[in-house]
CSV table of C-alpha atoms and ligand atoms in Angstrom, one decimal:
chain,number,residue,atom,x,y,z
A,22,UNK,CA,84.4,74.1,119.6
A,23,UNK,CA,85.0,77.0,117.2
A,24,UNK,CA,87.7,76.8,114.5
A,25,UNK,CA,89.2,80.2,113.7
A,26,UNK,CA,91.3,80.9,110.5
A,27,UNK,CA,93.3,84.1,109.9
A,28,UNK,CA,95.3,84.8,106.7
A,29,UNK,CA,94.8,88.6,106.2
A,30,UNK,CA,98.5,89.5,106.0
A,31,UNK,CA,101.7,87.5,106.7
A,32,UNK,CA,100.6,85.2,109.5
A,33,UNK,CA,98.9,81.9,108.7
A,34,UNK,CA,97.0,81.1,111.8
A,35,UNK,CA,94.4,78.6,113.1
A,36,UNK,CA,92.9,78.3,116.5
A,37,UNK,CA,90.3,76.3,118.5
A,38,UNK,CA,88.4,77.8,121.3
A,39,UNK,CA,85.3,76.8,123.3
A,40,UNK,CA,82.0,78.8,123.1
A,41,UNK,CA,82.9,80.2,126.5
A,42,UNK,CA,86.2,81.6,125.1
A,43,UNK,CA,88.8,79.2,126.5
A,44,UNK,CA,91.7,78.7,124.1
A,45,UNK,CA,92.4,75.1,123.2
A,46,UNK,CA,94.9,75.7,120.5
A,47,UNK,CA,96.4,78.9,119.0
A,48,UNK,CA,98.9,78.2,116.1
A,49,UNK,CA,100.5,81.1,114.3
A,50,UNK,CA,103.0,80.6,111.5
A,51,UNK,CA,104.7,83.8,110.7
A,52,UNK,CA,106.0,84.5,107.2
A,53,UNK,CA,108.1,87.5,108.4
A,54,UNK,CA,111.4,85.9,107.4
A,55,UNK,CA,110.1,85.2,104.0
A,56,UNK,CA,109.3,88.9,103.4
A,57,UNK,CA,112.2,90.4,105.4
A,58,UNK,CA,114.6,90.7,102.4
A,59,UNK,CA,112.0,92.8,100.5
A,60,UNK,CA,111.5,95.1,103.5
A,61,UNK,CA,107.8,94.5,103.6
A,62,UNK,CA,105.1,92.0,102.8
A,63,UNK,CA,104.9,91.0,99.1
A,64,UNK,CA,101.2,90.2,98.6
A,65,UNK,CA,101.6,87.5,95.9
A,66,UNK,CA,104.4,85.8,97.9
A,67,UNK,CA,102.2,85.9,101.0
A,68,UNK,CA,99.2,84.3,99.2
A,69,UNK,CA,101.3,81.4,97.9
A,70,UNK,CA,102.8,80.7,101.3
A,71,UNK,CA,99.3,80.8,102.9
A,72,UNK,CA,98.2,78.2,100.4
A,73,UNK,CA,101.1,75.9,101.4
A,74,UNK,CA,100.6,76.5,105.1
A,75,UNK,CA,96.8,76.8,105.8
A,76,UNK,CA,96.1,73.0,105.9
A,77,UNK,CA,99.2,72.1,108.0
A,78,UNK,CA,98.4,74.9,110.4
A,79,UNK,CA,94.8,73.8,110.8
A,80,UNK,CA,96.0,70.2,111.4
A,81,UNK,CA,98.5,71.4,114.0
A,82,UNK,CA,95.8,73.3,115.8
A,83,UNK,CA,93.6,70.2,115.9
A,84,UNK,CA,96.5,68.1,117.2
A,85,UNK,CA,97.3,70.7,119.8
A,86,UNK,CA,93.7,70.7,121.0
A,87,UNK,CA,93.6,66.9,120.9
A,88,UNK,CA,90.5,67.3,118.7
A,89,UNK,CA,89.3,66.3,115.2
A,90,UNK,CA,87.0,68.2,112.7
A,91,UNK,CA,84.1,66.3,114.3
A,92,UNK,CA,84.5,68.5,117.4
A,93,UNK,CA,84.2,71.7,115.4
A,94,UNK,CA,80.7,73.2,115.4
A,95,UNK,CA,81.4,76.6,113.8
A,96,UNK,CA,84.1,78.0,111.5
A,97,UNK,CA,85.1,81.6,111.8
A,98,UNK,CA,87.4,83.2,109.2
A,99,UNK,CA,88.8,86.7,108.5
A,100,UNK,CA,87.0,88.0,105.4
A,101,UNK,CA,88.7,91.4,105.5
A,102,UNK,CA,90.2,93.9,105.6
A,103,UNK,CA,93.7,92.8,104.4
A,104,UNK,CA,95.6,91.6,101.3
A,105,UNK,CA,92.9,90.3,99.0
A,106,UNK,CA,94.8,87.2,97.7
A,107,UNK,CA,95.9,86.3,101.2
A,108,UNK,CA,92.3,86.6,102.5
A,109,UNK,CA,90.9,84.5,99.7
A,110,UNK,CA,93.1,81.5,100.8
A,111,UNK,CA,91.7,81.6,104.3
A,112,UNK,CA,88.2,82.1,103.1
A,113,UNK,CA,88.4,79.2,100.6
A,114,UNK,CA,89.9,76.9,103.2
A,115,UNK,CA,87.2,77.8,105.8
A,116,UNK,CA,84.4,77.3,103.2
A,117,UNK,CA,85.8,73.9,102.3
A,118,UNK,CA,86.1,72.7,105.9
A,119,UNK,CA,82.7,74.1,106.9
A,120,UNK,CA,81.0,72.7,103.7
A,121,UNK,CA,82.5,69.2,104.1
A,122,UNK,CA,80.8,68.9,107.5
A,123,UNK,CA,77.8,71.1,106.8
A,124,UNK,CA,78.8,73.5,109.5
A,125,UNK,CA,77.8,77.2,109.7
A,126,UNK,CA,80.5,79.8,108.9
A,127,UNK,CA,81.0,83.2,110.4
A,128,UNK,CA,82.6,85.9,108.3
A,129,UNK,CA,84.8,87.9,110.7
A,130,UNK,CA,86.1,91.5,110.3
A,131,UNK,CA,89.8,91.5,111.2
A,132,UNK,CA,89.4,94.7,113.3
A,133,UNK,CA,86.5,93.3,115.2
A,134,UNK,CA,88.8,90.3,115.7
A,135,UNK,CA,91.5,92.4,117.4
A,136,UNK,CA,88.8,93.8,119.8
A,137,UNK,CA,87.5,90.3,120.5
A,138,UNK,CA,91.0,89.3,121.7
A,139,UNK,CA,89.8,91.0,124.9
A,140,UNK,CA,86.8,88.6,125.3
A,141,UNK,CA,88.9,85.4,125.7
A,142,UNK,CA,89.4,83.5,128.9
A,143,UNK,CA,90.9,83.7,131.5
A,144,UNK,CA,90.1,87.4,132.0
A,145,UNK,CA,87.3,88.3,129.5
A,146,UNK,CA,86.5,92.0,129.4
A,147,UNK,CA,82.9,93.2,129.3
A,148,UNK,CA,82.1,96.4,127.4
A,149,UNK,CA,81.7,99.4,127.6
A,150,UNK,CA,85.3,100.5,127.1
A,151,UNK,CA,87.4,102.8,125.0
A,152,UNK,CA,89.7,100.7,122.7
A,153,UNK,CA,92.9,101.8,121.1
A,154,UNK,CA,93.5,99.5,118.2
A,155,UNK,CA,97.1,100.0,116.9
A,156,UNK,CA,98.5,97.6,114.3
A,157,UNK,CA,100.5,97.6,111.1
A,158,UNK,CA,97.5,98.7,109.0
A,159,UNK,CA,95.3,100.6,111.5
A,160,UNK,CA,95.2,103.1,114.3
A,161,UNK,CA,91.7,103.5,115.7
A,162,UNK,CA,90.1,104.8,118.8
A,163,UNK,CA,86.8,102.9,119.2
A,164,UNK,CA,83.9,103.4,121.6
A,165,UNK,CA,83.0,99.8,122.3
A,166,UNK,CA,79.5,99.5,123.8
A,167,UNK,CA,78.5,95.9,122.9
A,168,UNK,CA,80.3,92.7,122.0
A,169,UNK,CA,79.7,92.0,118.3
A,170,UNK,CA,78.3,95.5,117.5
A,171,UNK,CA,80.3,97.7,115.2
A,172,UNK,CA,81.9,100.3,117.5
A,173,UNK,CA,81.7,104.0,116.9
A,174,UNK,CA,85.1,105.3,115.6
A,175,UNK,CA,86.3,108.4,117.5
A,176,UNK,CA,89.6,108.8,115.8
A,177,UNK,CA,92.0,107.3,113.2
A,178,UNK,CA,95.2,108.1,111.5
A,179,UNK,CA,95.3,110.5,108.6
A,180,UNK,CA,98.3,108.8,107.0
A,181,UNK,CA,100.6,106.1,108.4
A,182,UNK,CA,99.4,103.5,111.0
A,183,UNK,CA,101.3,103.4,114.3
A,184,UNK,CA,102.8,100.0,113.4
A,185,UNK,CA,103.7,101.3,110.0
A,186,UNK,CA,105.5,104.2,111.7
A,187,UNK,CA,107.5,101.6,113.8
A,188,UNK,CA,108.2,99.5,110.7
A,189,UNK,CA,109.4,102.5,108.5
A,190,UNK,CA,111.5,103.9,111.4
A,191,UNK,CA,113.1,100.4,111.9
A,192,UNK,CA,113.9,100.3,108.2
A,193,UNK,CA,115.6,103.7,108.4
A,194,UNK,CA,117.6,102.5,111.3
A,195,UNK,CA,118.6,99.3,109.5
A,196,UNK,CA,116.7,97.0,111.8
A,197,UNK,CA,114.9,94.9,109.2
A,198,UNK,CA,111.2,94.0,108.9
A,199,UNK,CA,108.9,93.9,110.8
A,200,UNK,CA,110.5,96.6,113.0
A,201,UNK,CA,108.2,97.3,115.9
A,202,UNK,CA,109.6,94.6,118.2
A,203,UNK,CA,113.2,95.4,117.1
A,204,UNK,CA,112.8,99.1,118.0
A,205,UNK,CA,111.1,98.1,121.3
A,206,UNK,CA,114.2,96.0,122.2
A,207,UNK,CA,116.8,98.5,121.1
A,208,UNK,CA,115.0,101.4,122.8
A,209,UNK,CA,115.6,99.8,126.2
A,210,UNK,CA,119.3,100.6,125.8
A,211,UNK,CA,118.8,104.1,124.5
A,212,UNK,CA,118.0,107.6,125.9
A,213,UNK,CA,114.5,108.7,124.9
A,214,UNK,CA,115.4,112.3,125.5
A,215,UNK,CA,118.4,112.3,123.2
A,216,UNK,CA,116.3,113.5,120.2
A,217,UNK,CA,113.0,115.4,119.9
A,218,UNK,CA,110.8,114.0,117.2
A,219,UNK,CA,107.7,116.1,116.7
A,220,UNK,CA,104.3,114.3,116.2
A,221,UNK,CA,101.9,116.5,114.3
A,222,UNK,CA,98.9,117.5,116.5
A,223,UNK,CA,95.9,117.2,114.1
A,224,UNK,CA,92.5,118.5,115.1
A,225,UNK,CA,90.0,116.2,116.8
A,226,UNK,CA,91.0,112.8,117.9
A,227,UNK,CA,93.0,111.7,114.8
A,228,UNK,CA,96.6,110.9,114.4
A,229,UNK,CA,99.3,111.7,111.9
A,230,UNK,CA,102.6,109.8,111.9
A,231,UNK,CA,104.1,110.5,108.5
A,232,UNK,CA,106.0,113.6,109.5
A,233,UNK,CA,107.7,111.6,112.3
A,234,UNK,CA,109.3,109.2,109.8
A,235,UNK,CA,110.5,112.1,107.7
A,236,UNK,CA,112.1,113.8,110.8
A,237,UNK,CA,113.9,110.5,111.5
A,238,UNK,CA,115.0,110.3,107.9
A,239,UNK,CA,116.6,113.8,108.1
A,240,UNK,CA,118.5,113.0,111.3
A,241,UNK,CA,119.8,109.6,110.0
A,242,UNK,CA,120.9,111.2,106.7
A,243,UNK,CA,123.0,113.8,108.5
A,244,UNK,CA,124.8,111.3,110.7
A,245,UNK,CA,128.1,109.9,109.5
A,246,UNK,CA,127.7,106.1,109.1
A,247,UNK,CA,130.0,105.2,112.0
A,248,UNK,CA,128.1,107.6,114.2
A,249,UNK,CA,124.7,106.0,113.3
A,250,UNK,CA,125.8,102.7,114.8
A,251,UNK,CA,126.6,104.5,118.1
A,252,UNK,CA,123.4,106.6,118.2
A,253,UNK,CA,121.0,103.9,117.0
A,254,UNK,CA,119.6,103.0,120.4
A,255,UNK,CA,119.1,106.7,121.3
A,256,UNK,CA,117.3,107.2,118.0
A,257,UNK,CA,115.1,104.1,118.6
A,258,UNK,CA,114.2,105.2,122.1
A,259,UNK,CA,113.4,108.8,121.1
A,260,UNK,CA,111.4,107.7,118.1
A,261,UNK,CA,109.4,105.2,120.1
A,262,UNK,CA,108.8,107.8,122.8
A,263,UNK,CA,107.2,110.1,120.2
A,264,UNK,CA,104.8,107.4,118.9
A,265,UNK,CA,103.9,106.2,122.4
A,266,UNK,CA,103.3,109.7,123.7
A,267,UNK,CA,100.9,110.5,120.8
A,268,UNK,CA,99.1,107.2,121.3
A,269,UNK,CA,98.7,107.5,125.0
A,270,UNK,CA,97.6,111.2,124.9
A,271,UNK,CA,95.0,110.7,122.3
A,272,UNK,CA,93.7,107.6,124.0
A,273,UNK,CA,93.2,109.6,127.2
A,274,UNK,CA,91.5,112.4,125.3
A,275,UNK,CA,89.2,109.9,123.5
A,276,UNK,CA,88.3,108.2,126.8
A,277,UNK,CA,87.4,111.6,128.3
A,278,UNK,CA,85.3,112.5,125.2
A,279,UNK,CA,83.4,109.2,125.3
A,280,UNK,CA,83.0,109.3,129.0
A,281,UNK,CA,84.6,105.9,129.1
A,282,UNK,CA,85.7,104.6,132.5
A,283,UNK,CA,87.9,101.9,131.1
A,284,UNK,CA,90.6,101.8,128.4
A,285,UNK,CA,91.7,98.7,126.5
A,286,UNK,CA,94.6,98.4,124.0
A,287,UNK,CA,94.8,95.7,121.2
A,288,UNK,CA,96.7,95.0,118.0
A,289,UNK,CA,100.4,94.4,117.2
A,290,UNK,CA,101.6,97.7,118.7
A,291,UNK,CA,99.9,96.8,122.0
A,292,UNK,CA,102.8,94.5,122.5
A,293,UNK,CA,105.1,97.5,122.8
A,294,UNK,CA,106.6,97.6,126.3
A,295,UNK,CA,106.7,101.4,126.6
A,296,UNK,CA,103.1,101.8,125.5
A,297,UNK,CA,102.1,99.1,128.0
A,298,UNK,CA,104.0,101.0,130.8
A,299,UNK,CA,102.5,104.4,129.6
A,300,UNK,CA,98.9,103.2,130.1
A,301,UNK,CA,99.1,101.4,133.5
A,302,UNK,CA,95.4,101.7,134.1
A,303,UNK,CA,94.5,100.1,130.7
A,304,UNK,CA,93.4,96.5,130.0
A,305,UNK,CA,96.1,95.2,127.7
A,306,UNK,CA,95.5,92.3,125.3
A,307,UNK,CA,97.8,89.4,126.5
A,308,UNK,CA,101.1,89.5,124.5
A,309,UNK,CA,100.4,86.4,122.2
A,310,UNK,CA,97.0,87.9,121.3
A,311,UNK,CA,98.3,91.3,120.3
A,312,UNK,CA,99.8,90.4,117.0
A,313,UNK,CA,97.7,88.6,114.4
A,314,UNK,CA,96.3,85.3,115.5
A,315,UNK,CA,93.2,83.1,114.9
A,316,UNK,CA,92.1,82.8,118.5
A,317,UNK,CA,90.8,86.4,118.3
A,318,UNK,CA,89.0,85.6,115.0
A,319,UNK,CA,87.3,82.5,116.6
A,320,UNK,CA,86.4,84.8,119.6
A,321,UNK,CA,84.8,87.4,117.3
A,322,UNK,CA,82.9,84.6,115.5
A,323,UNK,CA,81.0,83.9,118.7
A,324,UNK,CA,79.5,87.4,118.4
A,325,UNK,CA,78.9,87.4,114.7
A,326,UNK,CA,75.8,86.1,113.0
A,327,UNK,CA,76.8,82.8,111.3
A,328,UNK,CA,76.0,82.1,107.7
A,329,UNK,CA,74.2,78.8,107.3
A,330,UNK,CA,75.3,75.9,105.1
A,331,UNK,CA,75.6,76.2,102.1
A,332,UNK,CA,74.9,79.9,101.6
A,333,UNK,CA,78.4,80.9,102.6
A,334,UNK,CA,79.8,79.4,99.4
A,335,UNK,CA,79.0,82.8,97.9
A,336,UNK,CA,81.0,84.7,100.6
A,337,UNK,CA,83.6,87.1,99.2
A,338,UNK,CA,86.7,88.5,100.9
A,339,UNK,CA,87.1,92.3,101.0
A,340,UNK,CA,90.4,94.3,100.9
A,341,UNK,CA,89.2,97.4,102.8
A,342,UNK,CA,86.4,98.2,105.2
A,343,UNK,CA,83.3,99.9,103.7
B,428,KG4,O1,98.2,93.4,114.5
B,428,KG4,P1,99.4,93.0,113.7
B,428,KG4,O2,100.1,91.7,114.0
B,428,KG4,O3,99.0,93.0,112.2
B,428,KG4,C1,98.2,93.9,111.5
B,428,KG4,O4,96.9,93.7,111.6
B,428,KG4,O5,98.7,94.9,111.0
B,428,KG4,O6,100.4,94.2,113.9
B,428,KG4,C2,101.7,94.2,113.3
B,428,KG4,C3,102.4,95.5,113.6
B,428,KG4,C4,103.7,95.7,112.9
B,428,KG4,O7,103.7,97.0,112.4
B,428,KG4,C5,104.7,95.5,114.0
B,428,KG4,O8,105.9,96.2,113.8
B,428,KG4,C6,104.0,96.0,115.2
B,428,KG4,O9,102.7,95.5,115.0
B,428,KG4,N1,104.6,95.5,116.5
B,428,KG4,C7,105.1,96.3,117.4
B,428,KG4,C8,105.6,95.4,118.4
B,428,KG4,N2,105.3,94.1,118.1
B,428,KG4,C9,104.7,94.2,116.9
B,428,KG4,N3,105.3,97.6,117.5
B,428,KG4,C10,105.9,98.1,118.6
B,428,KG4,N4,106.4,97.4,119.6
B,428,KG4,C11,106.3,96.0,119.6
B,428,KG4,N5,106.8,95.3,120.6
B,429,ZN,ZN1,95.9,92.7,112.8
């Protein structure tokens, strides 16, 4: 079995999967409540909490799979991109576990991990496909040709990530952190045509979401406080509509450019119900595998060249992709 460990942001996660990609355990401990009062992830607070949680979470995954470390043949860990202190905790834990049993270790790129969420049982997807990766930190259009091969990037965001746009919008609407799921819920009661929020059309296949958040800020600022409460669901629905439209349009354009016959969507924003409904032909990562988890990291480890014992003791984490 493969043990996956993920600590790049505010989820401490461990998973066990088979080499074929069947999930035996997938444990995610979210720190969202811890960071909510600050309105975003506080890196040093996240690192410390990862340190407290990483061993219990690995133990819980082993218990859930009814397995022990003796059943683990490969350890896969997120080495980047992400919060450097948070990543270091996972990398150090993975090194210690692998070293103690002289196992190989695979250094996994978090974004490749999101894509590899599509390769798990029961419905593993085979490339080629055009992949929209939309999370709190990234918005990427990827031309995926081979498992494990770094895909060609066709488009990205010039400013905020799609998830970041959701989170900042939620904050303006007083919905707390993280806000994507909260906007998604509230939008169901609102009228998406109540407000028109413009999304900048930038050249090529890139995105720009920062103007959208400013547009929402202006509307919210003009509303009397008692009116804001009444219009909140309309605002959430209209704001979500603007983000989802931009994502769906560009994804279709990218698929046409790449000549891709299939579209797949991964990352936290792939959990959004309106986005899922807007791309009915797309392969969507299963809901529990959209937001950060370690099953996707273990999945990517299968297609990453492992580092042999004990060379990986020199492995470093990286905050951003080269
Ligand atoms: O992939 P992920 O868990 O972490 C990163 O790698 O960033 O994505 C988290 C992002 C957050 O911005 C969160 O607000 C957003 O995904 N998100 C959603 C939904 N669920 C999570 N955005 C829109 N609708 C959702 N249902
Ligand atoms: Zn992620």
